[in-house]
Amino acid sequence: MAWIASQAYYQVQREVSEGQQRCSVSDRRIDLYHDRITTHRREFELGHVFDISYRRIGGGIGMLYLHTSIGVFSYTVNTDPMPFIACFKSMPGEKASE
């Protein structure tokens, strides 16, 4: 099944080994389907998602937050997530209520 909307995010992993720090960046995406939202490691049924919000940090980077029935999950983004959020909020059907 094809996704309705997609938002790029990335994960930075830092490792310290032998007194040196190494960073690796992994590009990932959040996909919105008619019944769920998927990330690299998680899948949320839309009925378990309360809201999606965004906070800009600076320098073109921000945090996208998925507010779910099992907690809030944060994702680092460097592109505007407002179209993705608008698509989620305009979807018909039941979403979780707080």
mmCIF file with all atom_site columns, C-alpha atoms in Angstrom:
data_model
loop_
_atom_site.group_PDB
_atom_site.id
_atom_site.type_symbol
_atom_site.label_atom_id
_atom_site.label_alt_id
_atom_site.label_comp_id
_atom_site.label_asym_id
_atom_site.label_entity_id
_atom_site.label_seq_id
_atom_site.pdbx_PDB_ins_code
_atom_site.Cartn_x
_atom_site.Cartn_y
_atom_site.Cartn_z
_atom_site.occupancy
_atom_site.B_iso_or_equiv
_atom_site.pdbx_formal_charge
_atom_site.auth_seq_id
_atom_site.auth_comp_id
_atom_site.auth_asym_id
_atom_site.auth_atom_id
_atom_site.pdbx_PDB_model_num
ATOM 1  C CA . MET A 1 1  ? 0.000   0.000  0.000  1.00 0.00 ? 1  MET A CA 1
ATOM 2  C CA . ALA A 1 2  ? 1.346   3.445  -0.922 1.00 0.00 ? 2  ALA A CA 1
ATOM 3  C CA . TRP A 1 3  ? 1.863   6.126  1.672  1.00 0.00 ? 3  TRP A CA 1
ATOM 4  C CA . ILE A 1 4  ? -0.160  9.353  1.657  1.00 0.00 ? 4  ILE A CA 1
ATOM 5  C CA . ALA A 1 5  ? 2.593   11.663 2.928  1.00 0.00 ? 5  ALA A CA 1
ATOM 6  C CA . SER A 1 6  ? 6.227   11.257 3.898  1.00 0.00 ? 6  SER A CA 1
ATOM 7  C CA . GLN A 1 7  ? 8.611   13.326 6.009  1.00 0.00 ? 7  GLN A CA 1
ATOM 8  C CA . ALA A 1 8  ? 12.393  12.963 6.021  1.00 0.00 ? 8  ALA A CA 1
ATOM 9  C CA . TYR A 1 9  ? 14.212  12.846 9.355  1.00 0.00 ? 9  TYR A CA 1
ATOM 10 C CA . TYR A 1 10 ? 17.652  11.832 10.440 1.00 0.00 ? 10 TYR A CA 1
ATOM 11 C CA . GLN A 1 11 ? 19.338  10.177 13.375 1.00 0.00 ? 11 GLN A CA 1
ATOM 12 C CA . VAL A 1 12 ? 22.801  11.065 14.619 1.00 0.00 ? 12 VAL A CA 1
ATOM 13 C CA . GLN A 1 13 ? 24.668  8.335  16.429 1.00 0.00 ? 13 GLN A CA 1
ATOM 14 C CA . ARG A 1 14 ? 27.792  9.195  18.382 1.00 0.00 ? 14 ARG A CA 1
ATOM 15 C CA . GLU A 1 15 ? 30.350  6.606  19.458 1.00 0.00 ? 15 GLU A CA 1
ATOM 16 C CA . VAL A 1 16 ? 33.399  7.116  21.614 1.00 0.00 ? 16 VAL A CA 1
ATOM 17 C CA . SER A 1 17 ? 36.142  4.581  21.075 1.00 0.00 ? 17 SER A CA 1
ATOM 18 C CA . GLU A 1 18 ? 39.791  4.790  22.060 1.00 0.00 ? 18 GLU A CA 1
ATOM 19 C CA . GLY A 1 19 ? 39.413  8.437  23.049 1.00 0.00 ? 19 GLY A CA 1
ATOM 20 C CA . GLN A 1 20 ? 37.898  9.523  19.735 1.00 0.00 ? 20 GLN A CA 1
ATOM 21 C CA . GLN A 1 21 ? 34.337  10.445 18.978 1.00 0.00 ? 21 GLN A CA 1
ATOM 22 C CA . ARG A 1 22 ? 32.766  9.334  15.714 1.00 0.00 ? 22 ARG A CA 1
ATOM 23 C CA . CYS A 1 23 ? 29.428  10.516 14.389 1.00 0.00 ? 23 CYS A CA 1
ATOM 24 C CA . SER A 1 24 ? 27.274  8.805  11.823 1.00 0.00 ? 24 SER A CA 1
ATOM 25 C CA . VAL A 1 25 ? 24.106  10.252 10.313 1.00 0.00 ? 25 VAL A CA 1
ATOM 26 C CA . SER A 1 26 ? 21.314  8.007  9.048  1.00 0.00 ? 26 SER A CA 1
ATOM 27 C CA . ASP A 1 27 ? 18.643  9.432  6.740  1.00 0.00 ? 27 ASP A CA 1
ATOM 28 C CA . ARG A 1 28 ? 15.200  8.038  7.453  1.00 0.00 ? 28 ARG A CA 1
ATOM 29 C CA . ARG A 1 29 ? 11.554  8.888  6.867  1.00 0.00 ? 29 ARG A CA 1
ATOM 30 C CA . ILE A 1 30 ? 8.179   8.901  8.545  1.00 0.00 ? 30 ILE A CA 1
ATOM 31 C CA . ASP A 1 31 ? 5.383   7.631  6.314  1.00 0.00 ? 31 ASP A CA 1
ATOM 32 C CA . LEU A 1 32 ? 1.701   8.403  6.773  1.00 0.00 ? 32 LEU A CA 1
ATOM 33 C CA . TYR A 1 33 ? -0.764  5.783  5.540  1.00 0.00 ? 33 TYR A CA 1
ATOM 34 C CA . HIS A 1 34 ? -4.547  5.840  5.774  1.00 0.00 ? 34 HIS A CA 1
ATOM 35 C CA . ASP A 1 35 ? -4.447  3.706  8.949  1.00 0.00 ? 35 ASP A CA 1
ATOM 36 C CA . ARG A 1 36 ? -0.959  4.117  10.467 1.00 0.00 ? 36 ARG A CA 1
ATOM 37 C CA . ILE A 1 37 ? 2.299   6.048  10.720 1.00 0.00 ? 37 ILE A CA 1
ATOM 38 C CA . THR A 1 38 ? 5.574   4.191  10.284 1.00 0.00 ? 38 THR A CA 1
ATOM 39 C CA . THR A 1 39 ? 9.157   5.142  11.124 1.00 0.00 ? 39 THR A CA 1
ATOM 40 C CA . HIS A 1 40 ? 12.406  3.224  10.819 1.00 0.00 ? 40 HIS A CA 1
ATOM 41 C CA . ARG A 1 41 ? 11.739  1.200  13.976 1.00 0.00 ? 41 ARG A CA 1
ATOM 42 C CA . ARG A 1 42 ? 8.131   1.828  14.972 1.00 0.00 ? 42 ARG A CA 1
ATOM 43 C CA . GLU A 1 43 ? 4.604   1.612  13.666 1.00 0.00 ? 43 GLU A CA 1
ATOM 44 C CA . PHE A 1 44 ? 1.689   3.530  15.197 1.00 0.00 ? 44 PHE A CA 1
ATOM 45 C CA . GLU A 1 45 ? -1.959  2.922  14.399 1.00 0.00 ? 45 GLU A CA 1
ATOM 46 C CA . LEU A 1 46 ? -3.656  6.266  13.699 1.00 0.00 ? 46 LEU A CA 1
ATOM 47 C CA . GLY A 1 47 ? -6.111  5.489  16.482 1.00 0.00 ? 47 GLY A CA 1
ATOM 48 C CA . HIS A 1 48 ? -3.146  5.691  18.901 1.00 0.00 ? 48 HIS A CA 1
ATOM 49 C CA . VAL A 1 49 ? -1.791  9.043  17.671 1.00 0.00 ? 49 VAL A CA 1
ATOM 50 C CA . PHE A 1 50 ? -3.089  12.148 19.484 1.00 0.00 ? 50 PHE A CA 1
ATOM 51 C CA . ASP A 1 51 ? -1.208  14.808 17.573 1.00 0.00 ? 51 ASP A CA 1
ATOM 52 C CA . ILE A 1 52 ? 1.917   15.746 15.640 1.00 0.00 ? 52 ILE A CA 1
ATOM 53 C CA . SER A 1 53 ? 3.763   18.938 16.533 1.00 0.00 ? 53 SER A CA 1
ATOM 54 C CA . TYR A 1 54 ? 6.919   20.728 15.464 1.00 0.00 ? 54 TYR A CA 1
ATOM 55 C CA . ARG A 1 55 ? 9.405   22.989 17.195 1.00 0.00 ? 55 ARG A CA 1
ATOM 56 C CA . ARG A 1 56 ? 12.183  24.766 15.334 1.00 0.00 ? 56 ARG A CA 1
ATOM 57 C CA . ILE A 1 57 ? 15.566  24.592 17.064 1.00 0.00 ? 57 ILE A CA 1
ATOM 58 C CA . GLY A 1 58 ? 17.531  26.887 14.769 1.00 0.00 ? 58 GLY A CA 1
ATOM 59 C CA . GLY A 1 59 ? 19.725  26.758 11.722 1.00 0.00 ? 59 GLY A CA 1
ATOM 60 C CA . GLY A 1 60 ? 17.026  25.046 9.668  1.00 0.00 ? 60 GLY A CA 1
ATOM 61 C CA . ILE A 1 61 ? 16.763  22.152 12.130 1.00 0.00 ? 61 ILE A CA 1
ATOM 62 C CA . GLY A 1 62 ? 13.736  21.246 14.211 1.00 0.00 ? 62 GLY A CA 1
ATOM 63 C CA . MET A 1 63 ? 12.087  18.501 16.198 1.00 0.00 ? 63 MET A CA 1
ATOM 64 C CA . LEU A 1 64 ? 8.964   16.711 15.018 1.00 0.00 ? 64 LEU A CA 1
ATOM 65 C CA . TYR A 1 65 ? 6.979   15.150 17.863 1.00 0.00 ? 65 TYR A CA 1
ATOM 66 C CA . LEU A 1 66 ? 4.520   12.266 17.561 1.00 0.00 ? 66 LEU A CA 1
ATOM 67 C CA . HIS A 1 67 ? 2.170   12.362 20.559 1.00 0.00 ? 67 HIS A CA 1
ATOM 68 C CA . THR A 1 68 ? 0.850   8.828  21.024 1.00 0.00 ? 68 THR A CA 1
ATOM 69 C CA . SER A 1 69 ? -0.988  6.754  23.596 1.00 0.00 ? 69 SER A CA 1
ATOM 70 C CA . ILE A 1 70 ? 2.335   5.169  24.637 1.00 0.00 ? 70 ILE A CA 1
ATOM 71 C CA . GLY A 1 71 ? 4.388   8.360  24.834 1.00 0.00 ? 71 GLY A CA 1
ATOM 72 C CA . VAL A 1 72 ? 5.918   11.189 22.827 1.00 0.00 ? 72 VAL A CA 1
ATOM 73 C CA . PHE A 1 73 ? 8.486   10.288 20.173 1.00 0.00 ? 73 PHE A CA 1
ATOM 74 C CA . SER A 1 74 ? 10.841  12.918 18.742 1.00 0.00 ? 74 SER A CA 1
ATOM 75 C CA . TYR A 1 75 ? 12.477  13.044 15.321 1.00 0.00 ? 75 TYR A CA 1
ATOM 76 C CA . THR A 1 76 ? 15.108  15.520 14.080 1.00 0.00 ? 76 THR A CA 1
ATOM 77 C CA . VAL A 1 77 ? 14.147  17.150 10.774 1.00 0.00 ? 77 VAL A CA 1
ATOM 78 C CA . ASN A 1 78 ? 15.874  19.631 8.486  1.00 0.00 ? 78 ASN A CA 1
ATOM 79 C CA . THR A 1 79 ? 12.986  20.196 6.067  1.00 0.00 ? 79 THR A CA 1
ATOM 80 C CA . ASP A 1 80 ? 9.637   21.852 6.704  1.00 0.00 ? 80 ASP A CA 1
ATOM 81 C CA . PRO A 1 81 ? 7.251   19.237 8.173  1.00 0.00 ? 81 PRO A CA 1
ATOM 82 C CA . MET A 1 82 ? 4.137   21.437 7.994  1.00 0.00 ? 82 MET A CA 1
ATOM 83 C CA . PRO A 1 83 ? 2.730   19.759 4.827  1.00 0.00 ? 83 PRO A CA 1
ATOM 84 C CA . PHE A 1 84 ? 3.096   16.354 6.532  1.00 0.00 ? 84 PHE A CA 1
ATOM 85 C CA . ILE A 1 85 ? 1.420   17.643 9.717  1.00 0.00 ? 85 ILE A CA 1
ATOM 86 C CA . ALA A 1 86 ? -1.399  19.288 7.719  1.00 0.00 ? 86 ALA A CA 1
ATOM 87 C CA . CYS A 1 87 ? -2.023  16.038 5.851  1.00 0.00 ? 87 CYS A CA 1
ATOM 88 C CA . PHE A 1 88 ? -2.244  14.120 9.141  1.00 0.00 ? 88 PHE A CA 1
ATOM 89 C CA . LYS A 1 89 ? -4.634  16.668 10.675 1.00 0.00 ? 89 LYS A CA 1
ATOM 90 C CA . SER A 1 90 ? -6.904  16.680 7.615  1.00 0.00 ? 90 SER A CA 1
ATOM 91 C CA . MET A 1 91 ? -7.319  12.918 7.518  1.00 0.00 ? 91 MET A CA 1
ATOM 92 C CA . PRO A 1 92 ? -10.840 11.615 8.127  1.00 0.00 ? 92 PRO A CA 1
ATOM 93 C CA . GLY A 1 93 ? -11.426 8.921  10.663 1.00 0.00 ? 93 GLY A CA 1
ATOM 94 C CA . GLU A 1 94 ? -10.805 8.493  14.316 1.00 0.00 ? 94 GLU A CA 1
ATOM 95 C CA . LYS A 1 95 ? -7.633  9.649  15.942 1.00 0.00 ? 95 LYS A CA 1
ATOM 96 C CA . ALA A 1 96 ? -6.826  9.157  19.581 1.00 0.00 ? 96 ALA A CA 1
ATOM 97 C CA . SER A 1 97 ? -8.304  11.686 21.974 1.00 0.00 ? 97 SER A CA 1
ATOM 98 C CA . GLU A 1 98 ? -6.474  12.917 25.036 1.00 0.00 ? 98 GLU A CA 1
#
